[in-house]
């Protein structure tokens, strides 16, 4: 029997602890069973629209796992087989987790392969329905702003089109209500004559159709991005569901790694969940000077400062990503919580992947403008990569110098994103917005032409959230799209190069960044092909 792979599905997935007898030969209480292979969880947060449960996750698993000829080349029968199983962690009878067979070995990480559990964070049911007053308020919020300072260039055409549509609807509505033969200051106001009622009916039908369309698509944007009294409860419910799922996975000792993937509006939700989750896990953010994790933290502090100073240096970016990986592996190696020690000191979220993300328009959607957005980042309300560094007071600066932290002793500008407790254990803590010290951020967008060619909603995130983000533009991978592509990032019919980039971003085998990116020359190739950027320019 090939390593127990002919066991029934339930027994295939769980066996006795590594090195012990398998469930096939030994009657072990189910509560004592452990996964035979290392396991990781991939959480996919869907975007806006009337999403049906499991639609997003099934298509994503097919493209990322089942159709991947590399990760599934494990030599087993049905190597890309998956199982769809109910899971109480999802807190819904409509949702299931999708479990894969083990992957090929990944040297120094998963020496016997890894099994992946895919979860969908489903939240559409919590934001259903958008009252007209909410939509009209959001429409006013978008339209009534300074186009020169508060409308990003990449959405200027769409903003103008929105104004044109609004004006046309308004003019037609007014004209249909003005009585026939009306004269204003000597000007005969045109009227629709006997067609008046037909115009009113068409406007009413168009308004109802628009309202329905908004409810099914952009209504989620209205309900989630705007903190109005009508939306507070829905926003809270969505976030609590997401945090509960992350907490459950984080406390499950069978998982050694979590990958968070956000599509469209789901990327904003996932970004906020990461920020909240990191902030509430203070124990996971702490390292002691005597541990290997502190060496990884010092490396991050050094490279982060260099990357902020030289944001176009690809070698520094790869070094930053590798240091993130080292720190996360040190944090993930800590013991899982147990009844004897219920506090979880691990951190196992390794990657944040955004697809078609409107975060590129953060100053438009999440702030009152560019200055407000920058102020939120500097006040550590919105995490960046590398994290914002803060000035150290003299005593903390002295402790940093004694610990060998990379501070410039020749100046008094001591800045780090971690700080010492100055306690007997010599503990250091990364601040509450330093989540991207341990989490790598990869963004895939599709540059648009006009409005409906490519993905107008998406765009680069490095200029917004920092040079630690890897930005990949699909236009440089497979050429300009000739239709709207916002929902096609994991489409199994996409080009092989597009799917390959998606798999590199998710990185199921957790390969080192220099192997994933520099080894394939992907970074340099994308930079060389991007207009206006040199081979050492932004990704």
Coordinates of C-alpha atoms in Angstrom, one line a residue:
X1 CA 0.0 0.0 0.0
X2 CA 1.4 3.4 -1.0
X3 CA 1.9 5.2 2.2
X4 CA -1.7 4.6 3.2
X5 CA -3.1 6.4 0.2
X6 CA -5.7 3.6 -0.4
X7 CA -7.3 4.3 3.0
X8 CA -10.9 5.6 3.1
X9 CA -11.1 9.4 2.8
X10 CA -11.3 10.1 6.5
X11 CA -8.5 7.8 7.3
X12 CA -6.3 9.2 4.5
X13 CA -6.4 12.6 6.0
X14 CA -5.7 11.8 9.6
X15 CA -3.4 9.2 11.2
X16 CA -1.4 8.8 14.3
X17 CA 1.4 11.2 15.2
X18 CA 4.5 11.1 12.9
X19 CA 6.6 8.0 13.5
X20 CA 3.8 6.1 15.1
X21 CA 1.4 3.4 13.8
X22 CA -1.2 4.5 11.3
X23 CA -4.9 4.6 11.8
X24 CA -5.1 1.7 9.4
X25 CA -3.6 -0.8 11.9
X26 CA -4.2 0.8 15.3
X27 CA -7.5 1.7 16.9
X28 CA -6.8 5.2 18.2
X29 CA -9.4 7.6 19.6
X30 CA -10.3 10.1 16.9
X31 CA -9.4 13.0 19.1
X32 CA -5.9 11.7 19.3
X33 CA -5.3 11.5 15.6
X34 CA -2.9 13.9 13.9
X35 CA -2.2 14.7 10.3
X36 CA 0.4 12.4 8.8
X37 CA 1.6 15.1 6.4
X38 CA 2.3 18.8 7.2
X39 CA -0.8 20.9 6.5
X40 CA -1.4 24.4 5.5
X41 CA -4.6 26.4 5.0
X42 CA -5.4 28.8 2.2
X43 CA -8.2 31.2 2.9
X44 CA -9.9 32.9 -0.1
X45 CA -11.9 36.0 0.5
X46 CA -14.4 36.6 -2.4
X47 CA -15.1 39.9 -3.9
X48 CA -18.3 41.9 -4.5
X49 CA -21.4 40.6 -6.2
X50 CA -24.1 38.1 -5.5
X51 CA -21.6 35.3 -4.8
X52 CA -22.9 31.8 -4.4
X53 CA -21.2 29.7 -1.6
X54 CA -18.2 27.7 -2.9
X55 CA -18.2 29.0 -6.5
X56 CA -15.1 31.0 -6.0
X57 CA -13.1 28.5 -4.0
X58 CA -13.8 25.6 -6.4
X59 CA -12.5 27.5 -9.4
X60 CA -9.5 28.8 -7.5
X61 CA -8.5 25.3 -6.3
X62 CA -8.7 24.0 -9.9
X63 CA -6.4 26.6 -11.2
X64 CA -3.9 26.7 -8.3
X65 CA -3.7 23.0 -7.4
X66 CA -5.5 20.6 -9.7
X67 CA -4.2 22.0 -13.0
X68 CA -0.6 22.6 -11.6
X69 CA 1.6 20.0 -13.2
X70 CA 4.5 20.8 -10.8
X71 CA 3.0 20.7 -7.3
X72 CA 0.8 17.6 -8.1
X73 CA 3.6 15.5 -9.6
X74 CA 3.7 13.3 -6.6
X75 CA 3.7 9.9 -8.4
X76 CA 0.4 8.9 -6.8
X77 CA -2.8 7.6 -8.5
X78 CA -5.1 10.6 -9.1
X79 CA -2.3 13.0 -8.0
X80 CA -4.5 16.1 -8.2
X81 CA -7.5 14.6 -6.4
X82 CA -9.3 16.8 -3.9
X83 CA -12.0 16.1 -1.3
X84 CA -14.8 18.5 -0.4
X85 CA -15.8 18.0 3.3
X86 CA -18.0 19.8 5.8
X87 CA -16.1 21.7 8.4
X88 CA -17.5 23.2 11.6
X89 CA -14.8 25.9 11.6
X90 CA -16.6 27.6 8.8
X91 CA -19.7 28.1 11.0
X92 CA -22.0 27.5 8.0
X93 CA -23.8 24.4 6.6
X94 CA -23.5 25.9 3.1
X95 CA -19.7 25.9 3.1
X96 CA -17.1 23.1 3.0
X97 CA -13.3 22.9 3.0
X98 CA -11.5 21.4 0.0
X99 CA -8.6 19.2 0.9
X100 CA -5.8 18.1 -1.5
X101 CA -3.5 15.2 -1.6
X102 CA 0.1 15.8 -0.6
X103 CA 2.2 17.8 -2.9
X104 CA 5.7 16.9 -4.2
X105 CA 8.4 17.3 -1.5
X106 CA 9.6 20.9 -0.9
X107 CA 13.2 20.6 0.4
X108 CA 14.0 22.2 3.8
X109 CA 10.3 23.1 4.2
X110 CA 8.0 20.1 3.5
X111 CA 10.3 17.2 3.0
X112 CA 7.5 14.7 2.6
X113 CA 5.1 17.1 0.8
X114 CA 2.3 19.2 2.2
X115 CA -1.5 18.9 2.2
X116 CA -3.5 22.0 1.6
X117 CA -7.0 22.8 3.0
X118 CA -8.8 25.5 1.0
X119 CA -11.4 27.6 2.9
X120 CA -13.7 30.3 1.5
X121 CA -14.4 33.2 3.8
X122 CA -18.0 33.8 2.6
X123 CA -19.5 37.1 3.7
X124 CA -22.0 38.1 0.9
X125 CA -25.0 37.1 3.1
X126 CA -24.0 39.6 5.8
X127 CA -24.1 42.6 3.4
X128 CA -27.2 41.8 1.3
X129 CA -29.4 44.8 0.3
X130 CA -28.3 48.4 -0.2
X131 CA -31.0 51.0 0.5
X132 CA -31.4 53.8 -2.0
X133 CA -30.3 56.4 0.5
X134 CA -27.0 54.5 1.1
X135 CA -26.3 54.2 -2.6
X136 CA -27.2 57.9 -3.2
X137 CA -25.0 59.0 -0.3
X138 CA -22.1 56.9 -1.7
X139 CA -22.7 58.4 -5.2
X140 CA -22.5 61.9 -3.8
X141 CA -19.3 60.9 -2.0
X142 CA -17.7 59.8 -5.2
X143 CA -18.9 62.6 -7.5
X144 CA -18.5 65.7 -5.2
X145 CA -14.8 65.8 -4.9
X146 CA -11.9 67.8 -6.3
X147 CA -10.9 66.0 -9.6
X148 CA -7.4 67.5 -9.6
X149 CA -6.4 66.4 -6.1
X150 CA -8.8 63.6 -5.1
X151 CA -9.5 61.5 -8.2
X152 CA -6.7 59.1 -9.2
X153 CA -5.6 59.4 -12.8
X154 CA -6.4 55.8 -13.6
X155 CA -10.1 56.2 -12.7
X156 CA -10.5 59.7 -14.1
X157 CA -12.2 58.5 -17.3
X158 CA -14.7 56.3 -15.3
X159 CA -15.3 59.3 -12.9
X160 CA -16.2 61.5 -15.9
X161 CA -18.4 58.8 -17.4
X162 CA -20.2 58.6 -14.0
X163 CA -20.8 62.3 -14.1
X164 CA -22.1 62.1 -17.7
X165 CA -24.6 59.3 -16.8
X166 CA -25.8 61.2 -13.8
X167 CA -26.3 64.4 -15.8
X168 CA -28.2 62.5 -18.5
X169 CA -30.5 60.8 -16.0
X170 CA -31.1 64.1 -14.2
X171 CA -31.8 66.1 -17.4
X172 CA -34.2 63.5 -18.8
X173 CA -36.0 63.3 -15.5
X174 CA -36.5 67.1 -15.2
X175 CA -37.6 67.4 -18.8
X176 CA -40.2 64.7 -18.5
X177 CA -41.7 66.5 -15.5
X178 CA -41.9 70.0 -17.1
X179 CA -45.4 70.8 -18.5
X180 CA -45.7 71.3 -22.2
X181 CA -45.3 74.8 -23.7
X182 CA -43.3 76.0 -20.8
X183 CA -41.2 79.1 -21.4
X184 CA -38.4 80.3 -19.1
X185 CA -37.0 83.8 -19.8
X186 CA -38.2 83.7 -23.3
X187 CA -36.8 80.2 -24.0
X188 CA -39.2 77.5 -25.0
X189 CA -38.3 74.5 -22.9
X190 CA -38.3 71.3 -25.0
X191 CA -40.7 68.6 -23.9
X192 CA -41.5 65.1 -24.8
X193 CA -45.1 65.7 -25.7
X194 CA -47.1 62.5 -25.8
X195 CA -43.9 60.5 -25.2
X196 CA -43.7 62.0 -21.7
X197 CA -45.1 59.0 -19.8
X198 CA -43.0 56.5 -21.8
X199 CA -39.9 58.5 -20.8
X200 CA -41.0 58.4 -17.2
X201 CA -41.6 54.7 -17.4
X202 CA -38.2 54.1 -19.0
X203 CA -36.5 56.2 -16.4
X204 CA -38.3 54.3 -13.6
X205 CA -37.4 51.0 -15.1
X206 CA -33.8 52.1 -15.6
X207 CA -33.6 53.3 -12.0
X208 CA -34.9 50.0 -10.7
X209 CA -32.5 48.1 -12.9
X210 CA -29.6 50.3 -11.7
X211 CA -30.6 49.7 -8.1
X212 CA -30.7 46.0 -8.6
X213 CA -27.3 46.1 -10.4
X214 CA -25.9 48.1 -7.6
X215 CA -27.2 45.7 -5.0
X216 CA -25.6 42.8 -6.8
X217 CA -22.3 44.4 -7.5
X218 CA -21.2 47.7 -6.1
X219 CA -23.7 47.5 -3.2
X220 CA -21.1 45.5 -1.3
X221 CA -18.7 48.4 -1.8
X222 CA -21.3 50.8 -0.4
X223 CA -22.1 48.5 2.5
X224 CA -18.5 47.8 3.5
X225 CA -16.2 50.7 2.7
X226 CA -18.4 53.5 4.2
X227 CA -18.7 53.6 7.9
X228 CA -22.2 55.0 8.2
X229 CA -24.7 54.2 11.0
X230 CA -26.6 51.8 8.6
X231 CA -23.4 49.9 7.8
X232 CA -21.7 49.5 11.2
X233 CA -23.5 46.3 12.2
X234 CA -22.8 44.7 8.8
X235 CA -19.1 45.7 8.8
X236 CA -18.7 44.3 12.3
X237 CA -20.4 41.0 11.4
X238 CA -18.2 40.5 8.4
X239 CA -15.0 41.2 10.3
X240 CA -16.0 39.0 13.2
X241 CA -16.6 36.1 10.9
X242 CA -13.2 36.5 9.3
X243 CA -11.4 36.9 12.6
X244 CA -13.1 33.9 14.0
X245 CA -11.9 31.8 11.0
X246 CA -8.3 33.0 11.3
X247 CA -8.3 32.5 15.0
X248 CA -9.6 28.9 14.7
X249 CA -7.0 28.1 12.1
X250 CA -4.2 29.8 14.0
X251 CA -5.0 27.8 17.1
X252 CA -5.2 24.5 15.3
X253 CA -1.9 22.7 15.9
X254 CA -2.2 20.7 12.6
X255 CA -1.6 23.8 10.5
X256 CA 1.9 25.2 10.1
X257 CA 1.1 27.9 7.6
X258 CA -1.8 30.0 6.4
X259 CA -2.1 31.9 3.1
X260 CA -4.6 34.7 2.8
X261 CA -6.0 35.5 -0.7
X262 CA -8.3 38.4 -1.4
X263 CA -10.1 39.2 -4.6
X264 CA -11.6 42.6 -5.4
X265 CA -13.4 44.1 -2.4
X266 CA -12.4 40.9 -0.5
X267 CA -8.8 42.2 -0.6
X268 CA -9.9 45.2 1.4
X269 CA -11.6 43.0 3.9
X270 CA -8.6 40.6 4.0
X271 CA -6.2 43.6 4.5
X272 CA -8.2 44.8 7.5
X273 CA -8.5 41.3 8.9
X274 CA -4.7 41.0 8.8
X275 CA -4.3 44.3 10.6
X276 CA -6.8 43.5 13.3
X277 CA -5.5 40.0 13.8
X278 CA -1.9 41.0 14.1
X279 CA -2.8 43.8 16.5
X280 CA -4.7 41.5 18.9
X281 CA -1.9 38.9 18.9
X282 CA 0.7 40.7 21.0
X283 CA 2.3 37.5 22.2
X284 CA 3.0 36.5 18.6
X285 CA 4.8 39.8 17.9
X286 CA 7.3 39.4 20.7
X287 CA 10.8 37.9 20.5
X288 CA 13.7 37.6 23.0
X289 CA 17.2 38.7 22.3
X290 CA 18.5 35.2 23.0
X291 CA 16.4 33.5 20.3
X292 CA 17.0 32.9 16.6
X293 CA 13.9 35.0 15.9
X294 CA 15.7 38.1 17.2
X295 CA 18.4 37.6 14.5
X296 CA 15.7 37.5 11.9
X297 CA 14.1 40.6 13.4
X298 CA 17.4 42.5 13.2
X299 CA 17.8 41.5 9.6
X300 CA 14.3 42.8 8.8
X301 CA 15.0 46.1 10.6
X302 CA 18.2 46.6 8.6
X303 CA 16.8 45.6 5.2
X304 CA 13.5 47.6 5.8
X305 CA 15.4 50.8 6.3
X306 CA 17.6 50.2 3.2
X307 CA 14.5 49.3 1.1
X308 CA 12.7 52.5 2.2
X309 CA 15.8 54.4 1.1
X310 CA 16.3 52.5 -2.2
X311 CA 12.8 51.3 -3.2
X312 CA 13.8 50.5 -6.8
X313 CA 16.5 47.9 -5.8
X314 CA 15.2 44.4 -6.7
X315 CA 18.0 42.7 -4.8
X316 CA 16.9 44.5 -1.6
X317 CA 13.3 43.5 -2.3
X318 CA 14.3 39.8 -2.5
X319 CA 16.4 40.2 0.6
X320 CA 13.4 41.7 2.4
X321 CA 11.1 38.9 1.3
X322 CA 13.6 36.3 2.5
X323 CA 14.0 38.0 5.9
X324 CA 10.2 38.0 6.2
X325 CA 10.2 34.3 5.5
X326 CA 12.9 33.6 8.1
X327 CA 11.1 35.6 10.8
X328 CA 7.7 33.9 10.1
X329 CA 9.3 30.5 10.2
X330 CA 10.8 31.2 13.6
X331 CA 7.5 32.5 14.9
X332 CA 5.6 29.5 13.4
X333 CA 8.0 27.0 15.0
X334 CA 6.8 27.9 18.5
X335 CA 4.6 25.4 20.3
X336 CA 0.9 25.4 19.4
X337 CA -1.4 26.3 22.3
X338 CA -2.4 23.6 24.7
X339 CA -4.6 23.3 27.8
X340 CA -1.5 23.8 29.9
X341 CA -0.5 26.9 27.9
X342 CA -3.6 28.3 26.1
X343 CA -1.9 31.5 25.0
X344 CA -0.8 31.2 21.3
X345 CA 2.7 32.6 20.7
X346 CA 2.8 31.3 17.1
X347 CA 2.4 33.4 13.9
X348 CA 1.6 31.2 10.9
X349 CA 0.2 33.6 8.3
X350 CA 2.9 33.7 5.7
X351 CA 1.5 35.4 2.6
X352 CA -1.1 37.9 1.5
X353 CA -2.1 37.7 -2.2
X354 CA -4.3 40.4 -3.7
X355 CA -6.1 39.9 -7.0
X356 CA -7.9 42.7 -8.8
X357 CA -7.6 44.8 -5.7
X358 CA -9.3 48.2 -5.3
X359 CA -6.7 49.0 -2.6
X360 CA -4.9 50.8 -5.4
X361 CA -7.6 53.4 -5.1
X362 CA -7.3 53.6 -1.3
X363 CA -7.2 57.4 -1.3
X364 CA -10.5 57.3 -3.3
X365 CA -12.3 54.6 -1.4
X366 CA -10.8 54.5 2.1
X367 CA -9.7 58.0 2.8
X368 CA -10.6 61.6 2.1
X369 CA -7.6 62.1 -0.2
X370 CA -3.9 61.4 -0.6
X371 CA -2.9 63.5 2.4
X372 CA -5.5 61.7 4.6
X373 CA -4.2 58.3 3.4
X374 CA -0.6 59.2 4.1
X375 CA -1.6 60.4 7.6
X376 CA -3.4 57.1 8.3
X377 CA -0.3 55.1 7.3
X378 CA 2.0 57.3 9.4
X379 CA -0.2 57.0 12.4
X380 CA -0.1 53.2 11.9
X381 CA -3.8 52.9 11.2
X382 CA -3.1 51.3 7.8
X383 CA -0.1 48.9 7.7
X384 CA 2.6 49.2 5.1
X385 CA 5.4 47.0 3.8
X386 CA 8.0 47.6 5.2
X387 CA 6.2 48.8 8.3
X388 CA 6.4 52.4 9.3
X389 CA 9.3 52.9 11.6
X390 CA 8.9 55.1 14.7
X391 CA 11.4 57.3 16.6
X392 CA 12.9 55.7 19.7
X393 CA 13.2 57.5 23.0
X394 CA 16.7 57.7 24.5
X395 CA 16.4 54.7 26.8
X396 CA 15.0 52.5 24.0
X397 CA 17.7 53.8 21.6
X398 CA 20.3 52.8 24.2
X399 CA 18.7 49.3 24.5
X400 CA 18.7 49.0 20.7
X401 CA 22.4 49.8 20.5
X402 CA 23.2 47.3 23.2
X403 CA 21.2 44.6 21.4
X404 CA 23.0 45.3 18.1
X405 CA 19.9 46.7 16.3
X406 CA 20.8 48.5 13.0
X407 CA 20.5 52.1 14.2
X408 CA 22.6 55.0 13.0
X409 CA 24.6 56.0 16.1
X410 CA 26.1 59.0 14.3
X411 CA 22.7 60.7 14.2
X412 CA 19.8 61.0 16.7
X413 CA 17.3 59.7 14.2
X414 CA 16.8 56.3 15.8
X415 CA 13.8 54.6 14.0
X416 CA 12.7 51.0 14.2
X417 CA 9.3 49.2 13.8
X418 CA 10.1 47.2 17.0
X419 CA 10.8 48.3 20.5
X420 CA 12.3 46.8 23.7
X421 CA 10.4 46.1 26.8
X422 CA 13.6 46.6 28.8
X423 CA 12.6 43.6 31.0
X424 CA 14.9 40.9 32.5
X425 CA 14.1 38.6 29.6
X426 CA 15.2 41.3 27.1
X427 CA 12.0 41.1 25.1
X428 CA 11.3 43.0 21.9
X429 CA 7.9 43.6 20.3
X430 CA 7.0 44.6 16.8
X431 CA 4.4 47.4 16.9
X432 CA 0.7 46.8 16.2
X433 CA 0.9 47.8 12.5
X434 CA 4.0 45.8 11.6
X435 CA 2.1 42.8 10.3
X436 CA 4.1 42.9 7.0
X437 CA 7.2 42.2 8.9
X438 CA 6.1 38.5 8.9
X439 CA 3.7 38.5 6.0
X440 CA 4.7 38.8 2.3
X441 CA 2.4 40.8 0.1
X442 CA 2.0 40.0 -3.6
X443 CA -0.4 41.9 -5.8
X444 CA -1.6 40.9 -9.3
X445 CA -3.4 43.5 -11.4
X446 CA -4.4 43.9 -15.0
X447 CA -3.8 47.4 -16.4
X448 CA -6.8 48.7 -18.2
X449 CA -7.2 50.5 -21.5
X450 CA -10.1 52.9 -21.7
X451 CA -12.7 51.4 -19.2
X452 CA -13.7 47.9 -20.3
X453 CA -10.4 46.5 -21.5
X454 CA -8.5 44.9 -18.6
X455 CA -9.4 45.6 -15.0
X456 CA -10.1 49.2 -14.1
X457 CA -10.7 48.2 -10.5
X458 CA -7.1 46.9 -10.0
X459 CA -3.7 48.5 -10.1
X460 CA -0.3 48.6 -8.5
X461 CA 0.0 48.7 -4.7
X462 CA 3.7 49.5 -4.3
X463 CA 3.2 53.2 -4.7
X464 CA 0.4 53.1 -2.1
X465 CA 1.6 50.6 0.5
X466 CA 5.4 50.4 0.1
X467 CA 8.3 48.9 -1.8
X468 CA 8.0 45.5 0.1
X469 CA 5.0 44.6 -2.1
X470 CA 5.6 42.6 -5.3
X471 CA 3.4 44.1 -8.1
X472 CA 2.7 42.0 -11.1
X473 CA 0.8 43.5 -14.1
X474 CA -0.8 40.8 -16.3
X475 CA -0.6 43.1 -19.2
X476 CA 3.2 42.6 -19.2
X477 CA 2.7 38.8 -18.9
X478 CA 0.2 38.1 -21.7
X479 CA -0.5 41.4 -23.4
X480 CA -3.4 43.9 -23.3
X481 CA -6.8 42.3 -22.5
X482 CA -9.6 43.3 -24.9
X483 CA -12.5 42.8 -22.5
X484 CA -13.2 43.3 -18.8
X485 CA -11.1 40.8 -16.8
X486 CA -11.9 41.5 -13.2
X487 CA -13.2 38.0 -12.5
X488 CA -10.6 36.1 -14.6
X489 CA -7.5 36.0 -12.4
X490 CA -7.9 32.3 -11.7
X491 CA -9.9 31.4 -14.8
X492 CA -8.7 27.9 -15.9
X493 CA -8.9 29.1 -19.6
X494 CA -6.4 31.9 -19.0
X495 CA -3.0 31.7 -20.6
X496 CA -0.3 29.4 -19.1
X497 CA 1.8 32.4 -18.2
X498 CA -1.0 34.1 -16.3
X499 CA -1.8 30.9 -14.3
X500 CA 1.9 30.4 -13.6
X501 CA 2.2 33.9 -12.1
X502 CA -0.8 33.2 -9.9
X503 CA 0.8 29.9 -8.6
X504 CA 4.1 31.7 -8.0
X505 CA 2.2 34.3 -5.9
X506 CA 0.4 31.7 -3.8
X507 CA 3.6 29.6 -3.6
X508 CA 2.0 26.4 -2.1
X509 CA 5.4 24.8 -1.7
X510 CA 6.7 27.8 0.3
X511 CA 9.9 28.1 -1.8
X512 CA 12.4 30.9 -1.1
X513 CA 11.7 34.2 -2.9
X514 CA 14.9 34.1 -4.9
X515 CA 13.9 30.7 -6.3
X516 CA 10.3 31.8 -7.0
X517 CA 11.1 35.2 -8.6
X518 CA 14.8 35.8 -9.4
X519 CA 15.3 32.2 -10.3
X520 CA 12.7 32.5 -13.0
X521 CA 13.8 36.0 -14.1
X522 CA 10.2 37.0 -13.6
X523 CA 11.0 40.2 -11.8
X524 CA 13.6 41.5 -14.2
X525 CA 11.5 40.5 -17.2
X526 CA 8.4 42.3 -15.9
X527 CA 10.4 45.4 -15.1
X528 CA 12.1 45.5 -18.6
X529 CA 8.7 45.2 -20.3
X530 CA 7.0 47.9 -18.4
X531 CA 6.9 51.2 -20.1
X532 CA 8.9 54.0 -18.3
X533 CA 10.7 51.7 -15.9
X534 CA 14.3 50.5 -16.1
X535 CA 15.3 46.9 -15.1
X536 CA 15.9 48.2 -11.6
X537 CA 12.6 50.1 -11.5
X538 CA 9.4 49.3 -9.5
X539 CA 8.0 45.9 -10.1

